[in-house]
Short mmCIF file of C-alpha atoms in Angstrom, two decimals:
data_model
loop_
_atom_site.label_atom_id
_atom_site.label_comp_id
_atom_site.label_asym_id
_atom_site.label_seq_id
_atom_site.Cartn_x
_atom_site.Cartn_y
_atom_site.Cartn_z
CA UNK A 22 -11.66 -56.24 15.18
CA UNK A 23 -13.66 -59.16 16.55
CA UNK A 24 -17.16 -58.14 18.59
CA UNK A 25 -18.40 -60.61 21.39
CA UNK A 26 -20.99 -63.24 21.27
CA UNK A 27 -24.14 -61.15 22.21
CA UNK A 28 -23.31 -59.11 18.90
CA UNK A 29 -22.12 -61.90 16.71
CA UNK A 30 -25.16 -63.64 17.66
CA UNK A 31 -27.80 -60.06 16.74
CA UNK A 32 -25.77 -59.57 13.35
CA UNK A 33 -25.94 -63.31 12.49
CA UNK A 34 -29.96 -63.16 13.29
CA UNK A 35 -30.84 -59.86 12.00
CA UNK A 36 -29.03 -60.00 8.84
CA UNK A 37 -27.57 -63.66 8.78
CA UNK A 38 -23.84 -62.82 8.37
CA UNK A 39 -20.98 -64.53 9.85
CA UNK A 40 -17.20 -63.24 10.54
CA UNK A 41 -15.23 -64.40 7.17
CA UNK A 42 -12.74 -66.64 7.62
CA UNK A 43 -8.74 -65.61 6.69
CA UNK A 44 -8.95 -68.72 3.70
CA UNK A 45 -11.70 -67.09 2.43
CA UNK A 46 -11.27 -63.93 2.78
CA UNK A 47 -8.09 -63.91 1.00
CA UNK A 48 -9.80 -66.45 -1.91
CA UNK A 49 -12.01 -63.58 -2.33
CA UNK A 50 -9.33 -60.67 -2.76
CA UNK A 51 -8.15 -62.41 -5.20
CA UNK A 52 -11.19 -63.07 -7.35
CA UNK A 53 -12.04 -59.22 -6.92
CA UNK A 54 -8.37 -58.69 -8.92
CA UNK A 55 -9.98 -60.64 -11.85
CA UNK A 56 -13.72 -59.97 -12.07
CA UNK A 57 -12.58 -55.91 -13.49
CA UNK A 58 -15.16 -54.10 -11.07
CA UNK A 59 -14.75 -51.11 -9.43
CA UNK A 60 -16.79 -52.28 -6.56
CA UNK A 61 -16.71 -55.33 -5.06
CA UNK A 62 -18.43 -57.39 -1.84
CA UNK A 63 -17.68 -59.92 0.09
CA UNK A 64 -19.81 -61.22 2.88
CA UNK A 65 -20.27 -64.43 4.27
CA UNK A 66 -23.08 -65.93 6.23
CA UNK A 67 -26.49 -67.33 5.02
CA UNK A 68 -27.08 -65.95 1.40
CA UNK A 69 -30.61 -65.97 1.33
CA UNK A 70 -31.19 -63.87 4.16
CA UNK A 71 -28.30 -61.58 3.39
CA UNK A 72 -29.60 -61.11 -0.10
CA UNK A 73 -32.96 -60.09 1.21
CA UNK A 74 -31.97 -57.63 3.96
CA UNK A 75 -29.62 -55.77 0.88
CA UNK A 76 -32.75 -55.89 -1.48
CA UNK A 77 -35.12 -54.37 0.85
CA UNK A 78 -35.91 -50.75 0.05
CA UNK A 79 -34.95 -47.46 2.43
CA UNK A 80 -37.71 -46.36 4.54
CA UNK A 81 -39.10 -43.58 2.80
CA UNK A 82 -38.17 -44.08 -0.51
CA UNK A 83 -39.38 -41.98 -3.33
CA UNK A 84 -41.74 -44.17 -5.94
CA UNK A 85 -40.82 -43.14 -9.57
CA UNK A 86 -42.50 -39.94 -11.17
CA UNK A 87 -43.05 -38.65 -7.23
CA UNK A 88 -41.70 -35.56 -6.82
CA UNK A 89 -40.58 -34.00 -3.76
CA UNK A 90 -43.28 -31.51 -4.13
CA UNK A 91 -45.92 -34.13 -3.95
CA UNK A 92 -44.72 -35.35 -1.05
CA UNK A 93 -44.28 -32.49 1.10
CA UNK A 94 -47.78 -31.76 -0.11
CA UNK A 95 -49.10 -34.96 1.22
CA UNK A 96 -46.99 -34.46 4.58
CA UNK A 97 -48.81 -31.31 5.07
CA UNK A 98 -52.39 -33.04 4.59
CA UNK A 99 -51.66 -35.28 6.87
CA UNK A 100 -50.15 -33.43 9.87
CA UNK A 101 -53.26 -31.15 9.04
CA UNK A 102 -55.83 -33.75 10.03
CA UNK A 103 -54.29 -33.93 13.45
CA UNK A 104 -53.68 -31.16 16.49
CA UNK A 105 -52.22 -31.70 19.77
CA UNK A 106 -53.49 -30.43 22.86
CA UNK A 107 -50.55 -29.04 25.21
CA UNK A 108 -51.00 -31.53 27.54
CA UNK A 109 -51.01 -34.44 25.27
CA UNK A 110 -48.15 -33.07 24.00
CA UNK A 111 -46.41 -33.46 27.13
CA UNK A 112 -47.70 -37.03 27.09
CA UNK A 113 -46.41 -38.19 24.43
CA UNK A 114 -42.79 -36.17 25.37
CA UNK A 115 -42.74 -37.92 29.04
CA UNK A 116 -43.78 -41.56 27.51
CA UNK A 117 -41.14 -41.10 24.51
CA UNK A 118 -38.27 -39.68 26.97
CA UNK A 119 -39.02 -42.55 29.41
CA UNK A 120 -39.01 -45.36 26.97
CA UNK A 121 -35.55 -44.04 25.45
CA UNK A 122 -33.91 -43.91 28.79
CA UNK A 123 -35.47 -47.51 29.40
CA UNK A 124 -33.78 -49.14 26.50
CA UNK A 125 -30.64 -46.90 26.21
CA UNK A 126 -29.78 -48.45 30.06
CA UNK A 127 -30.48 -51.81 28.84
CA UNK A 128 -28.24 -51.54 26.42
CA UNK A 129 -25.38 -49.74 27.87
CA UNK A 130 -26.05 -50.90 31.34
CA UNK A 131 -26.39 -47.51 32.52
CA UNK A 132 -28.80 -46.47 35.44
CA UNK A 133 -31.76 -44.78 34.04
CA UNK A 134 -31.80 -41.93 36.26
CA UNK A 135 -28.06 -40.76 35.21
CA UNK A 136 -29.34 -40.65 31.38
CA UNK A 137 -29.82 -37.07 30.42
CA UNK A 138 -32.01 -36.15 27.21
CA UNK A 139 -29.88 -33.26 26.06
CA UNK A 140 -26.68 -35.75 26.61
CA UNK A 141 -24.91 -36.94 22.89
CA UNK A 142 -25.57 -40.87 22.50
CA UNK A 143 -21.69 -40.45 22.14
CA UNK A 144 -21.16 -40.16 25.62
CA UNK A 145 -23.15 -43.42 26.56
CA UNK A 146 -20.81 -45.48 24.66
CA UNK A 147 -23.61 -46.22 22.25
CA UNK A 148 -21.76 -47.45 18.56
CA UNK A 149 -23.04 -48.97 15.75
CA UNK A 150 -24.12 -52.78 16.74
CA UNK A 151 -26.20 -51.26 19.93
CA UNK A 152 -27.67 -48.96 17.49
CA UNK A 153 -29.39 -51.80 15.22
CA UNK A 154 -30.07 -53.47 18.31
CA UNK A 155 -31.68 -50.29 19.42
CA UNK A 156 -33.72 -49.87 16.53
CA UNK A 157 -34.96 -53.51 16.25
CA UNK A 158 -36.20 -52.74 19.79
CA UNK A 159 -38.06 -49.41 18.60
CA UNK A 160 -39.56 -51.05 15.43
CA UNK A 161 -40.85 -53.85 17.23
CA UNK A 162 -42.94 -50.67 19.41
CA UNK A 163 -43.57 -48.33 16.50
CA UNK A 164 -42.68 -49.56 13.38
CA UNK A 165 -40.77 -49.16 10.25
CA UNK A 166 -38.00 -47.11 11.35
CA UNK A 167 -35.26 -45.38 9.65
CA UNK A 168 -31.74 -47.37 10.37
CA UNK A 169 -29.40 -44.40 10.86
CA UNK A 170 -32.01 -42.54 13.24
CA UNK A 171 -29.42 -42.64 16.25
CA UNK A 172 -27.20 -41.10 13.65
CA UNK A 173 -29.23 -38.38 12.65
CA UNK A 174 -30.27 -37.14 16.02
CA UNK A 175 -27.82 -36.77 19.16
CA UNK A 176 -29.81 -36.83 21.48
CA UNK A 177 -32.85 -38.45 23.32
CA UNK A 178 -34.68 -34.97 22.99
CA UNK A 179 -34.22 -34.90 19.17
CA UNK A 180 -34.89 -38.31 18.91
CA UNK A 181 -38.28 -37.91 20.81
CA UNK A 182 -39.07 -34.57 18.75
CA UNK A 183 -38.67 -37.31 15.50
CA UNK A 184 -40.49 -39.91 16.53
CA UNK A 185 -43.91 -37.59 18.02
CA UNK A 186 -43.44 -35.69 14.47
CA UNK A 187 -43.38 -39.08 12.59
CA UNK A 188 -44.85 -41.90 14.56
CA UNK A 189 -48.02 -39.39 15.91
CA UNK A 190 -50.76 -42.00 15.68
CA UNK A 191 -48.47 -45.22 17.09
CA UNK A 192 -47.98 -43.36 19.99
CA UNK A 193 -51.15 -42.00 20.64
CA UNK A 194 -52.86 -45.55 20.85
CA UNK A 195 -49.89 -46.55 23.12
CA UNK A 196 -50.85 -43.65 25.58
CA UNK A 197 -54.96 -43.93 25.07
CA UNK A 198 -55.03 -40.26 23.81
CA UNK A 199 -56.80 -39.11 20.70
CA UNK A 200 -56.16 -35.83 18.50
CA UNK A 201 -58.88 -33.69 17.15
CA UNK A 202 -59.90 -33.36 13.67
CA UNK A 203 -59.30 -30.83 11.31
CA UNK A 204 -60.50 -30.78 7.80
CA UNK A 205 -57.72 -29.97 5.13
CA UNK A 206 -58.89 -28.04 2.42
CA UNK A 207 -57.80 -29.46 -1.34
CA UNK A 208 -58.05 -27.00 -3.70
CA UNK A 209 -58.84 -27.79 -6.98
CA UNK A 210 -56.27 -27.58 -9.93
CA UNK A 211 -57.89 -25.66 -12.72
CA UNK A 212 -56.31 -26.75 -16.42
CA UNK A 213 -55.66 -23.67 -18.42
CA UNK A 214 -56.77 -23.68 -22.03
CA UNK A 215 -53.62 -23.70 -24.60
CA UNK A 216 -54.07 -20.68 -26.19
CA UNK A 217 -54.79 -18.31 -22.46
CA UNK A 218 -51.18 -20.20 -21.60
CA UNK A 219 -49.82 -19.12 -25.32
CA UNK A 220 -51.14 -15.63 -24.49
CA UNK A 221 -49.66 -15.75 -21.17
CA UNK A 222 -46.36 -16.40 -22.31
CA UNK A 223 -46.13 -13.63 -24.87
CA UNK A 224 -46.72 -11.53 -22.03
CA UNK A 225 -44.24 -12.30 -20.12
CA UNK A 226 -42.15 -12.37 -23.04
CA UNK A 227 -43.36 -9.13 -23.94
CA UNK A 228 -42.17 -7.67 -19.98
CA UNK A 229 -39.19 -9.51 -19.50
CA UNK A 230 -36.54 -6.49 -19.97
CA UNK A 231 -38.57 -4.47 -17.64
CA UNK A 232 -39.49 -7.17 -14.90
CA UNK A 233 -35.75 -7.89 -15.09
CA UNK A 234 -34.98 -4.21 -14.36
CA UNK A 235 -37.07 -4.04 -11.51
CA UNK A 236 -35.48 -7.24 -10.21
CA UNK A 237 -32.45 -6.48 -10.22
CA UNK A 238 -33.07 -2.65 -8.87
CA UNK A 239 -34.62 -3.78 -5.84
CA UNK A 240 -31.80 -6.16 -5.23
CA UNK A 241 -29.34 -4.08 -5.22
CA UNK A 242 -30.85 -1.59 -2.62
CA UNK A 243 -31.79 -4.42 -0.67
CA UNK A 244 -27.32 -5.46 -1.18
CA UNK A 245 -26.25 -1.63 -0.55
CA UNK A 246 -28.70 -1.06 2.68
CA UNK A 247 -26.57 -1.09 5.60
CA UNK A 248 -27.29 -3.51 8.68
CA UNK A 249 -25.64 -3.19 12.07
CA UNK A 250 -24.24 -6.71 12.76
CA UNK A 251 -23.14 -7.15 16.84
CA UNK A 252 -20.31 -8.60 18.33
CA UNK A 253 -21.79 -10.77 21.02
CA UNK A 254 -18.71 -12.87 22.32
CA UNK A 255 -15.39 -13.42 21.92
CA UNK A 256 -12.32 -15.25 23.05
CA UNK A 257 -8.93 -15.68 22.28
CA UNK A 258 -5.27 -17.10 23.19
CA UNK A 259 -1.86 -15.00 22.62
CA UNK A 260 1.61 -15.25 24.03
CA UNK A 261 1.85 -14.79 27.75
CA UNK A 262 -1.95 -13.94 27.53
CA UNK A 263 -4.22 -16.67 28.12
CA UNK A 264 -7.72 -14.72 27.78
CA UNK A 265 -8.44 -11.65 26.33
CA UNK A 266 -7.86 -10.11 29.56
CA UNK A 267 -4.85 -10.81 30.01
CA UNK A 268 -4.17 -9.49 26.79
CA UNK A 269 -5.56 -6.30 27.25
CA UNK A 270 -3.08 -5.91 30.15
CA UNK A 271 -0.60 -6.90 27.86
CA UNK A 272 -0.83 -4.41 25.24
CA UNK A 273 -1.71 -1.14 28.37
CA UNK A 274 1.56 -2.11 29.90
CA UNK A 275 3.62 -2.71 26.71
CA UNK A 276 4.84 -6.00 27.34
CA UNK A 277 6.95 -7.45 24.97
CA UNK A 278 6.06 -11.34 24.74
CA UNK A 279 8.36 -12.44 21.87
CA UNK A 280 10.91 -14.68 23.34
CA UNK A 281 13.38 -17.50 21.52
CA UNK A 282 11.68 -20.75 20.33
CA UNK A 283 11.11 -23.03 23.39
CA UNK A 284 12.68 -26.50 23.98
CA UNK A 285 9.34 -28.32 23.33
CA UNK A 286 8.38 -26.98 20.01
CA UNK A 287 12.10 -27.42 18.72
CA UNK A 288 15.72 -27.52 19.25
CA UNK A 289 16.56 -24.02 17.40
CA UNK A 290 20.28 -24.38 18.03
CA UNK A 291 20.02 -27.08 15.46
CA UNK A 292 18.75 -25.21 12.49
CA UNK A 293 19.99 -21.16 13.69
CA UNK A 294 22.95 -19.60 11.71
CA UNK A 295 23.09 -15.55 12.02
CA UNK A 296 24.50 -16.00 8.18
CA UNK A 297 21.76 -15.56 5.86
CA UNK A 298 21.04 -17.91 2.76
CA UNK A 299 22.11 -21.06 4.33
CA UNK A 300 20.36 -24.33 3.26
CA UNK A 301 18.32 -25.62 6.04
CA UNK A 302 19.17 -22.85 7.76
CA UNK A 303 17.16 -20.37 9.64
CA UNK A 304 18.67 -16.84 10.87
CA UNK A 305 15.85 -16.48 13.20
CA UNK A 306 15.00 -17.94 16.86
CA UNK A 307 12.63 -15.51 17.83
CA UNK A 308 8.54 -15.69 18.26
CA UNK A 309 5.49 -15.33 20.40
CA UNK A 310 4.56 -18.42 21.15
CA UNK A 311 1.42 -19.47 23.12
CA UNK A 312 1.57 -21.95 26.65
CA UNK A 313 0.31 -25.46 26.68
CA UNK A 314 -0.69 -26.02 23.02
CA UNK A 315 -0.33 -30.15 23.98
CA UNK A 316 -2.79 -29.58 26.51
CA UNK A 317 -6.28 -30.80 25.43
CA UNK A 318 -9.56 -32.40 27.15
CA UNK A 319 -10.51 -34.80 24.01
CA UNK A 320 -13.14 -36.60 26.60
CA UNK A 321 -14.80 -33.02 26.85
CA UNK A 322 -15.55 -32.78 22.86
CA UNK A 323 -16.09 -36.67 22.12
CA UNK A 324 -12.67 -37.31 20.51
CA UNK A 325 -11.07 -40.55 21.73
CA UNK A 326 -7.68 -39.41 23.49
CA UNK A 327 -5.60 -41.47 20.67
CA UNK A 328 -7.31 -39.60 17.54
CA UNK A 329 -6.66 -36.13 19.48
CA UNK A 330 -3.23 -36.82 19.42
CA UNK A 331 -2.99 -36.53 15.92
CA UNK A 332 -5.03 -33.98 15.25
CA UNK A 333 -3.47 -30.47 14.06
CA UNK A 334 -2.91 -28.24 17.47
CA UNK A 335 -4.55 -25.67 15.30
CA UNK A 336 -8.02 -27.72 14.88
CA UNK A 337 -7.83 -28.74 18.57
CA UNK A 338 -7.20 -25.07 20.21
CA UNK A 339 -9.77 -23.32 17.82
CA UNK A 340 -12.71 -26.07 18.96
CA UNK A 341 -11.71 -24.48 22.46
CA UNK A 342 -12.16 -21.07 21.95
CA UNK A 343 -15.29 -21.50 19.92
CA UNK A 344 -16.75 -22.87 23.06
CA UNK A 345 -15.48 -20.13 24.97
CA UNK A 346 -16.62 -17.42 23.15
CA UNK A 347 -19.97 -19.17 23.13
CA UNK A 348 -20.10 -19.10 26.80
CA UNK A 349 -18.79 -15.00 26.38
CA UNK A 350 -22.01 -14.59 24.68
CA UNK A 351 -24.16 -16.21 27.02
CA UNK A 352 -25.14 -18.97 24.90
CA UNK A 353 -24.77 -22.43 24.84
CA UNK A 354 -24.04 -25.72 22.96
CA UNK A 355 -27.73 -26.67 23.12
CA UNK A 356 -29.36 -23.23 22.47
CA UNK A 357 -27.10 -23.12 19.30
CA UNK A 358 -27.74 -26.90 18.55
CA UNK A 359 -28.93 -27.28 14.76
CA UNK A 360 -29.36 -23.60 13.93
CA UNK A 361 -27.61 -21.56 11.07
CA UNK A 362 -24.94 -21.03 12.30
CA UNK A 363 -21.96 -20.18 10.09
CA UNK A 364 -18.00 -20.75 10.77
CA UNK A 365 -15.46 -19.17 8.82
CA UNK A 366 -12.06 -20.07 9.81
CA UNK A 367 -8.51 -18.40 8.27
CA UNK A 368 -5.50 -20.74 8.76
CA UNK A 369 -1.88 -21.00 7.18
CA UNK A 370 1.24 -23.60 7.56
CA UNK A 371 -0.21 -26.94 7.83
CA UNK A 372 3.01 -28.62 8.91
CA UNK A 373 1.93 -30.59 11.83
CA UNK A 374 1.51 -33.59 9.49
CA UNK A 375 5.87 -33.43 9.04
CA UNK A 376 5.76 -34.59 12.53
CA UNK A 377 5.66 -38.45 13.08
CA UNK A 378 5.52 -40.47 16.08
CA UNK A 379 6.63 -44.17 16.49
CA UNK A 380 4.50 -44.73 19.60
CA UNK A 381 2.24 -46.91 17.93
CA UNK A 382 4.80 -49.19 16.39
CA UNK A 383 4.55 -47.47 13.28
CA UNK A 384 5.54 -44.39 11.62
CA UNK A 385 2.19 -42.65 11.96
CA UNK A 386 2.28 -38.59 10.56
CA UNK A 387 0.09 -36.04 12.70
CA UNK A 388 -2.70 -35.08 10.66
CA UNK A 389 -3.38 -31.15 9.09
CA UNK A 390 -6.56 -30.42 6.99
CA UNK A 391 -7.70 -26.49 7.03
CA UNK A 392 -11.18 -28.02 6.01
CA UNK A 393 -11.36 -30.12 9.25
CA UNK A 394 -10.74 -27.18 11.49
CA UNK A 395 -14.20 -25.35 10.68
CA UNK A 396 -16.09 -28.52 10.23
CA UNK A 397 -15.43 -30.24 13.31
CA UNK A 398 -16.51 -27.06 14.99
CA UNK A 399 -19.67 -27.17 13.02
CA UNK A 400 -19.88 -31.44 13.80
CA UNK A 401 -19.28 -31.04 17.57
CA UNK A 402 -22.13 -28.18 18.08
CA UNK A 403 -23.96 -29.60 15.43
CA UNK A 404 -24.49 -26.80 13.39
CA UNK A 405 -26.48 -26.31 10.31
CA UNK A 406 -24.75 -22.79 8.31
CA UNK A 407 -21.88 -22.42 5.76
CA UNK A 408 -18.55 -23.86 7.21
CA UNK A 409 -15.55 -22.86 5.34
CA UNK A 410 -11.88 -22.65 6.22
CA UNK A 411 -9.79 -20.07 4.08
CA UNK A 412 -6.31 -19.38 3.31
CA UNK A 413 -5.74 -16.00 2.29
CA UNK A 414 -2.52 -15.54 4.33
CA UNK A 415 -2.10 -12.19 6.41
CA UNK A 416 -5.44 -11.40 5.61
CA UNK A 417 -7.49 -14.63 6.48
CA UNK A 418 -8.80 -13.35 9.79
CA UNK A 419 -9.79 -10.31 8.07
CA UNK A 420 -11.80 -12.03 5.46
CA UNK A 421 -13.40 -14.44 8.10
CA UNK A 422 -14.90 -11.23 9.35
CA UNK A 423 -16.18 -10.26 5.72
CA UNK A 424 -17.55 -13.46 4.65
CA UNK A 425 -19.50 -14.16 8.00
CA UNK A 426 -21.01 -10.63 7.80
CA UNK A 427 -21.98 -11.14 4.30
CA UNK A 428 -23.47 -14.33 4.88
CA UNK A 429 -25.91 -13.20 7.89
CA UNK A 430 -26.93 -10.41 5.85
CA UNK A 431 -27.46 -12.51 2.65
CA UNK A 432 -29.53 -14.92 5.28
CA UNK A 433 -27.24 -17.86 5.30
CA UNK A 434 -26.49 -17.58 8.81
CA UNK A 435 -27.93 -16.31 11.88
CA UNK A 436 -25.28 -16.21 14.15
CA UNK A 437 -21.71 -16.52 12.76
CA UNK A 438 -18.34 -17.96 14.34
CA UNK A 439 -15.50 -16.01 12.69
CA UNK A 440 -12.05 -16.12 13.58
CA UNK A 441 -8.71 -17.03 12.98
CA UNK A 442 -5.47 -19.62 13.86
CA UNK A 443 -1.74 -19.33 13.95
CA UNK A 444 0.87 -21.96 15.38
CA UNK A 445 4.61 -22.18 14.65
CA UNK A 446 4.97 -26.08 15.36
CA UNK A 447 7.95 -27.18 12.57
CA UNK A 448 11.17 -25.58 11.88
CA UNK A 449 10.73 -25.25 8.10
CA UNK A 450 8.30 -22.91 8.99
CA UNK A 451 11.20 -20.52 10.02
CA UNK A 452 13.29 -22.24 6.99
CA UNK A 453 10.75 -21.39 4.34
CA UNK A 454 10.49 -17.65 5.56
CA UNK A 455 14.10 -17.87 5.82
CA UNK A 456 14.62 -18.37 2.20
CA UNK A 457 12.20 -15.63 1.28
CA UNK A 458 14.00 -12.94 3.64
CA UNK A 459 10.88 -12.63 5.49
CA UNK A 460 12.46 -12.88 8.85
CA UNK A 461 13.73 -9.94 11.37
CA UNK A 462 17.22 -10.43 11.90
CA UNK A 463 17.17 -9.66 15.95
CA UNK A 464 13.68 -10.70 16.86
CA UNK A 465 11.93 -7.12 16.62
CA UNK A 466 9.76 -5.77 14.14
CA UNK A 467 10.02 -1.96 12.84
CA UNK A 468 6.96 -1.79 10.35
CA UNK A 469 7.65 0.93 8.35
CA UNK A 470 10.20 2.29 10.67
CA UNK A 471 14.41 3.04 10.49
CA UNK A 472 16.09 -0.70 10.63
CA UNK A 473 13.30 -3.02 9.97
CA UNK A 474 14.45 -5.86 7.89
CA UNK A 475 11.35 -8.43 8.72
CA UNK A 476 8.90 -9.45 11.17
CA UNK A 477 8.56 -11.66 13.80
CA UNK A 478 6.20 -14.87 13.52
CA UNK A 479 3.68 -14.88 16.67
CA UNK A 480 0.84 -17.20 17.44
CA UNK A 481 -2.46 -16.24 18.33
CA UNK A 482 -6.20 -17.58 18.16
CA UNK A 483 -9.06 -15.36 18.30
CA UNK A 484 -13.00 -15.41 17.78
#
């Protein structure tokens, strides 16, 4: 965990701490035992200067008896006074651009002309000690600065549109332009006398029942009006069908795709016994199971390679296809980037984390969360709606569909990702529908039909 000299040396200047030492370190673990906090600090260095860089205030923070209101109001005042011509405005997005680039390749020794401005600061290599060394360099230009800017905005063209929004005048005297007046109009607040307020209030007193009516009248024919809702893209991954193409061809010439469980994902022979009721047992081998689920480009999405590998197939595949059926719709990550955008995921059988791996030199679980699925889809295209994964069983995709619907038509979203995920990747998946009968006895399923005694499990991902 040590960092090299150049960053020992900006930490130990900018905030005067120093790497503590094992003695101490272990000194102070055990006076945290004893001092019956829940919280507890530890940092070593020059006191002084540590103790004023924790006292100092957050940029921006609100004085006591300020609301929010106030503050937006005084915002707006402000931005009032000043309008931008469109060619200052490209100024000031050419200087800003520039000067990011200029101190990004400093920093990451990185050729200016390969930094793109719609390229994450992820794929620079930038982490956290270059970012307080970036924003010591950018304070010492324009000011007091926020410290988790580079955390708030991906890119050097968010991080431009910030800094024109909120450093307007700084950067105006650094380029020679000036911005055109405006006069903001105050209007004045007019105190009501206590009894026209008294007689106000009986009023509305008076008309609640019927306002209320109204209310809720128009809401409900607003709820019951029908919206057509498109279907602009979609993608999706089945057995023996790697597109939805290939799936269509699948289904016109009646293919069946169910086959027993391959080597890779388990040794069925192990846990298979025709005799039902068996402990441990399964009395099925058969599945549709889809090709490559190992296979993934972490690089592409930002994940370091030794993270992906313990991430849930499941979370991993559906990141895919969400960028797939992006590109099916003709959009992409950067047209979609901050918007509301909702994702609605429906998952089942968690049971990656049962697997464990002794690689590392450790027994180290892979890891499932349903929550992580839809969120680092929403994280990786940065986007800004509802993100929700669901569990509702046979029905999850279906209700995916429902809640994504209801949430652009309630306004919550204005594009929606909807789908749903399905791997079989531990034999106690098969053991646990064993137990409950839910299995087909010969690998075929007969809904509804003569013989049918259970289905088959199959794995699919769709959006």
């Amino acid at each position: 965990m040590n960092v090299d000299e150049r960053k020992l040396k900006f930490i130990q200047e900018k905030i005067g701490m120093l790497p503590l030492e094992k003695e101490a370190g272990i000194a102070a673990f055990e006076k945290s035992l004893q001092v019956g906090e829940s919280q507890f600090l530890v940092i070593s260095g020059d006191g002084e200067k540590i103790s004023s860089e924790l006292a100092q205030n957050p940029e921006n923070q609100q004085e006591i008896g300020e609301t929010p209101v106030e503050r937006e109001e005084v915002s707006a005042e402000i931005e009032g006074h000043q309008e931008l011509t469109h060619s200052v405005q490209k100024k000031l997005i050419a200087y800003v651009e520039d000067y990011l680039k200029e101190i990004i390749g400093c920093e990451t020794q990185i050729p200016k002309d390969k930094i793109r401005v719609q390229e994450s600061f992820g794929n620079y290599g930038i982490e956290s000690v270059m970012i307080m060394d970036l924003t010591k360099k950018m304070e010492d230009k324009f000011g007091p600065l926020s410290k988790t800017l580079f955390f708030e905005y991906d890119t050097i063209k968010d991080l431009t549109n910030y800094l024109i929004k909120n450093k307007k005048n700084e950067l105006l005297k650094l380029i020679g332009e000036t911005v055109s007046s405006k006069p903001v109009e105050h209007k004045e607040k007019v105190k009501q006398p206590a009894s026209t307020i008294k007689k106000s209030m009986q009023i509305q007193e008076k008309s609640y029942h019927e306002m209320n009516y109204n209310l809720n009248k128009n809401t409900n024919k607003n709820l019951n009006k029908s919206e057509d809702i498109a279907i602009i893209g979609m993608a999706g991954r089945y057995p023996m069908a790697n597109d939805l193409d290939e799936f269509w061809e699948n289904l016109k010439q009646g293919k069946d795709c169910i086959t027993t469980v391959p080597e890779h994902r388990w040794d069925h022979s192990q846990y298979f016994d025709k005799e039902k009721g068996k402990p441990g047992k399964t009395y099925s081998k058969w599945g549709g199971f889809i090709d490559d689920i190992e296979m993934f480009d972490a690089l592409f999405f930002n994940i370091p390679p030794i993270e992906a590998e313990f991430l849930d197939p499941q979370e991993r595949l559906f990141l895919e296809t969400t960028w797939q059926a992006i590109e099916d719709a003709g959009y992409t990550r950067e047209t979609l980037k901050g918007k509301q955008v909702g994702v609605f995921v429906g998952a089942m059988y968690g049971l990656y984390q049962l697997l464990e791996s002794t690689e590392y030199g450790g027994i180290i679980p892979g890891r499932s969360s349903f929550a992580s699925i839809a969120n680092r889809v929403s994280y990786y295209f940065d986007f800004h709606g509802p993100s929700i994964s669901l569990d509702t069983m046979c029905s999850s995709s279906l209700i995916t569909i429902h809640l994504g619907c209801d949430s652009i038509r309630k306004g919550e979203s204005d594009v929606v990702v909807v789908g749903g995920v399905n791997l079989s990747l531990h034999p106690k998946k098969y053991i646990q529908l064993s137990q409950g009968n839910f299995l087909s006895t010969d690998g075929r399923c007969r809904s509804f039909g003569e013989g049918g005694d259970g289905y088959v499990p199959g794995e699919g991902w769709v959006r």
